[in-house]
Coordinates of C-alpha atoms and ligand atoms in Angstrom, one line a residue:
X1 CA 105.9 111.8 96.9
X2 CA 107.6 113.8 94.5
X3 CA 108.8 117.5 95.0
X4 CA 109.9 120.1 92.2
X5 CA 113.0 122.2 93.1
X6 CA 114.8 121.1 96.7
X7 CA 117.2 122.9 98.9
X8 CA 119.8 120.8 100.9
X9 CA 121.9 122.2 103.7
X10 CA 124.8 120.2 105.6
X11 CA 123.0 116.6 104.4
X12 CA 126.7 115.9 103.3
X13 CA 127.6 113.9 106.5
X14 CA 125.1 112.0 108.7
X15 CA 122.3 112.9 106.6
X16 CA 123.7 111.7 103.6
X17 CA 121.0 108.6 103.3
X18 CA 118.3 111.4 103.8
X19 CA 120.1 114.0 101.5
X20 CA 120.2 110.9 98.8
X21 CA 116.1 110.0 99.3
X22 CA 115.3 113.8 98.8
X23 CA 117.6 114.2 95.5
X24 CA 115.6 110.8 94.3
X25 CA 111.9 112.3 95.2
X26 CA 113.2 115.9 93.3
X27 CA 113.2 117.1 89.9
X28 CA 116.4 118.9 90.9
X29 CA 118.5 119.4 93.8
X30 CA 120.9 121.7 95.5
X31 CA 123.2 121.0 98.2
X32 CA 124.6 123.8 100.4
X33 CA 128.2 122.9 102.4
X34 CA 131.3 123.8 102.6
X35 CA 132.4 120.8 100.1
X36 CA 129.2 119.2 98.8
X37 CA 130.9 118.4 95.9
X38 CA 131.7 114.7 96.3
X39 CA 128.2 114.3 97.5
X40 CA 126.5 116.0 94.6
X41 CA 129.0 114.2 91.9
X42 CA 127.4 111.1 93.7
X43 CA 123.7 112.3 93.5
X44 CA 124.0 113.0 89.5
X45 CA 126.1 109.6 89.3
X46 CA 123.1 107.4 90.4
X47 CA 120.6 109.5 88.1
X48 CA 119.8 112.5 90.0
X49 CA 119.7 116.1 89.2
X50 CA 121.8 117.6 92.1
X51 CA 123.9 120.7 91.9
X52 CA 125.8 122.1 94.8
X53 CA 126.7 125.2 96.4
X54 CA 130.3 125.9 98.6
X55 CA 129.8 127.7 101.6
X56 CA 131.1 128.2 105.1
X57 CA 127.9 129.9 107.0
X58 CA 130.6 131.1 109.8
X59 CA 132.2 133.2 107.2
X60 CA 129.7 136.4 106.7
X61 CA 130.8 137.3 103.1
X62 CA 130.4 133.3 101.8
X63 CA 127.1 133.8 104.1
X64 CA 126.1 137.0 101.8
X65 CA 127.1 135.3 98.8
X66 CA 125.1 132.1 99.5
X67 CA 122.0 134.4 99.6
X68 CA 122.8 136.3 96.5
X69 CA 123.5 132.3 94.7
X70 CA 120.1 131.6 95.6
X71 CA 118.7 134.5 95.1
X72 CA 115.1 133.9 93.9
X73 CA 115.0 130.5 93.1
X74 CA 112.0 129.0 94.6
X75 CA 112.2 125.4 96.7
X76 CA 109.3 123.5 97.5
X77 CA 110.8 121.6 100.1
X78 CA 114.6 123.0 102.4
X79 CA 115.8 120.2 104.9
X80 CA 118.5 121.8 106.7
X81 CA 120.9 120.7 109.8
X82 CA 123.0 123.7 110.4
X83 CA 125.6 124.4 113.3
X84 CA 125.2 128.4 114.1
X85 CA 123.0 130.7 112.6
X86 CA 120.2 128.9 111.8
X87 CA 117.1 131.1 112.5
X88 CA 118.4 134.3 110.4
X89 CA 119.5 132.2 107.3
X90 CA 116.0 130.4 107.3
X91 CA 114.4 133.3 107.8
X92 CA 116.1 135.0 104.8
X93 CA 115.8 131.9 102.9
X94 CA 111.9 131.8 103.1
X95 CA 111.8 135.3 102.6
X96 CA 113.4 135.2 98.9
X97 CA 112.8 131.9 97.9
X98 CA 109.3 130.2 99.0
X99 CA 106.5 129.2 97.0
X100 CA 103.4 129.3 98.1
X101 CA 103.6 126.2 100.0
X102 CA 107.0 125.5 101.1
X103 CA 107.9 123.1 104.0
X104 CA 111.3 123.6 106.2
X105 CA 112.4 120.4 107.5
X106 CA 114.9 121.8 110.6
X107 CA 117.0 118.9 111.6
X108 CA 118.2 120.0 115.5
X109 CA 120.2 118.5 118.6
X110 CA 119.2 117.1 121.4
X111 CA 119.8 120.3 123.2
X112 CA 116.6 121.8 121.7
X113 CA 115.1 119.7 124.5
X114 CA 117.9 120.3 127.3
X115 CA 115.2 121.3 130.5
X116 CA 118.2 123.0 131.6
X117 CA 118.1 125.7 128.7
X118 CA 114.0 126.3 128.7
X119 CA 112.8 129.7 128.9
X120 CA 116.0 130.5 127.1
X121 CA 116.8 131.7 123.4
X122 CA 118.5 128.5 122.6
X123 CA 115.4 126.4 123.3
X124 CA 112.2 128.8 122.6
X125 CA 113.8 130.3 119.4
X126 CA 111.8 129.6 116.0
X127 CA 112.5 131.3 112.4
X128 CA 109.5 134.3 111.8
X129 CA 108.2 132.7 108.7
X130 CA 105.8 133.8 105.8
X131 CA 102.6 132.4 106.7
X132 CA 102.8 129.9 103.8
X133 CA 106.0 128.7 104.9
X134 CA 105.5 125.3 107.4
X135 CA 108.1 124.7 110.0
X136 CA 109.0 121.1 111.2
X137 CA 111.1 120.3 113.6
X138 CA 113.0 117.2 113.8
X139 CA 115.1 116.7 116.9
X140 CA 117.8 114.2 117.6
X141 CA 117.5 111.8 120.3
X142 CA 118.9 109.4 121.7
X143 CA 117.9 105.6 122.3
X144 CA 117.3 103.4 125.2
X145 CA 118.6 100.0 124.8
X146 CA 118.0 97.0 128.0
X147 CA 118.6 100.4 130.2
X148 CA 121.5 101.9 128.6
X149 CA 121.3 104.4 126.5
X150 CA 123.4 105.6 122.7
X151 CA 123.2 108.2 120.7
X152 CA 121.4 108.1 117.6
X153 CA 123.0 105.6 114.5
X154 CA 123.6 108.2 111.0
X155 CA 121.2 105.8 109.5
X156 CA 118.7 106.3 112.3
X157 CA 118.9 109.7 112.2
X158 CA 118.7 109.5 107.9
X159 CA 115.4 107.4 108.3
X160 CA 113.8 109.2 110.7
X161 CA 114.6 112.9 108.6
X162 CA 113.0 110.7 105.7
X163 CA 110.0 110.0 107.8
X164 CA 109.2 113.6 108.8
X165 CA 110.1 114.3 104.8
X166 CA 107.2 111.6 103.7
X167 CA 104.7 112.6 106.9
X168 CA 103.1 116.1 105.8
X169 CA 102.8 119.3 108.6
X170 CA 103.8 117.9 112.1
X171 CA 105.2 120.5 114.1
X172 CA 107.8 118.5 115.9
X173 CA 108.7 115.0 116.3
X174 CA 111.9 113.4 118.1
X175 CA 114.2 110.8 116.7
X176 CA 114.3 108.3 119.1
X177 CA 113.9 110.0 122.8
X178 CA 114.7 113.4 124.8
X179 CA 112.9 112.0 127.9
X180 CA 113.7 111.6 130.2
X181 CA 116.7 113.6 130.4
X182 CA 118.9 112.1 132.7
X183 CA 118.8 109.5 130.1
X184 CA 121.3 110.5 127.7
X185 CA 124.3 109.1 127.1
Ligands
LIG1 N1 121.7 113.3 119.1 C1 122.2 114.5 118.9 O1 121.7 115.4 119.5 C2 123.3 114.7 117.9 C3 123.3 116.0 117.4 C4 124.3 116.3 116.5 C5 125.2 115.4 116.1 N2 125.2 114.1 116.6 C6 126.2 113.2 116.2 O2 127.4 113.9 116.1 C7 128.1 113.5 114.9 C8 128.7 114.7 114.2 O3 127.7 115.6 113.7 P1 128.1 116.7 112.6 O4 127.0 117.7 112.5 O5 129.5 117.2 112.9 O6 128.2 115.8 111.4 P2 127.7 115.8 110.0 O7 126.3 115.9 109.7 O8 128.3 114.5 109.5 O9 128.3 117.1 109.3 C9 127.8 118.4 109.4 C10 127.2 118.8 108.0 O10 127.1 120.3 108.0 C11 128.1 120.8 107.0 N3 128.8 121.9 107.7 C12 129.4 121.8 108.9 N4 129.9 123.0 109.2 C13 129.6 123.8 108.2 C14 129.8 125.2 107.9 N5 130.5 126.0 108.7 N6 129.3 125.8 106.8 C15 128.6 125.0 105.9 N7 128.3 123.7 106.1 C16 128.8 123.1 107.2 C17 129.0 119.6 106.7 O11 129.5 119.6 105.4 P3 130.9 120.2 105.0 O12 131.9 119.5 105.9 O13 131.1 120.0 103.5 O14 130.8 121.7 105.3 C18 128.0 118.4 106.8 O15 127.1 118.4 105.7 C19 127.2 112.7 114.1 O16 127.8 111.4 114.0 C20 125.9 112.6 114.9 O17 125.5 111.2 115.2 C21 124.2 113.8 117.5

């Protein structure tokens, strides 16, 4: 599997094994954090092409500068993990800078599948996408071990981001479990 031009946002922390796979399966790479810079000096240390972009999405002008940086660079493949403000930055993302056949990989909490928040924003809301844009979901369980229960390992969430990036156009799948949800830790 090998993809051309690959967006990276917050992969800097527990996503770093993932954020490292995807650098090694791209021609080039950019990171999006507030500091990616130790991470991306990393990437292009072990042979990658990774450059990286500072900001702090909670800060509306680094926000409006992010989207001018990218402008109308086109990524085949964005795998992002983001705090607040998802939908509208993935939404502006796609707009400006899809190809025909670009795949979101949208790393998101356990929450997504809190019963307590369905029929709410937080749980029903999904970026409006171009119709060549495909959305998958990855959510963040937790896992059930002799009848107790953990939250997820940073390399079990990293290796199960890297399995949604290697299995083509499944909607959602869950890391570990969100069922039943008494069950968390
Ligand atoms: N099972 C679950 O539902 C679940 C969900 C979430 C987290 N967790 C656990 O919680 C722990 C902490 O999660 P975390 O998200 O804090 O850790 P993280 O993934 O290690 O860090 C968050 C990532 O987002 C970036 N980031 C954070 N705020 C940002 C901002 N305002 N603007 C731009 N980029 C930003 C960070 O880079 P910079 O610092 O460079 O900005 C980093 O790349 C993890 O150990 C994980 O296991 C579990």
């Amino acid at each position: 599997m090998r993809f051309q031009n690959t967006l990276q946002i917050g992969t800097t922390g527990m996503l770093s094994i993932a954020g490292e796979w995807l650098a090694a399966h791209s021609e080039k790479t950019t990171v999006v954090s507030r500091t990616p810079q130790l991470f991306t000096e990393q990437l292009n240390n072990h042979g990658h092409r990774a450059q990286s972009i500072s900001c702090n999405y909670n800060v509306p002008n680094q926000l409006q500068d992010l989207i001018t940086n990218l402008g109308t660079n086109k990524y085949d493949l964005i795998l992002a993990w983001i705090h607040k403000g998802a939908v509208p930055l993935l939404e502006e993302i796609s707009s400006n800078c899809s190809t025909d056949r670009t795949r979101i990989i949208w790393v998101v909490g356990s929450d997504f599948h809190n019963p307590a928040k369905e029929g709410t924003n937080k749980r029903t809301e999904r970026p409006s996408l171009p119709d060549h844009v495909s959305l998958e979901i990855v959510v963040l369980g937790f896992q059930i071990e002799c009848g107790r229960s953990r939250w997820l390992s940073h390399q079990e969430i990293s290796q199960g981001v890297i399995g949604a990036l290697k299995t083509l156009k499944k909607d959602e799948s869950v890391i570990g479990h969100t069922k039943p949800w008494s069950s968390k830790p």
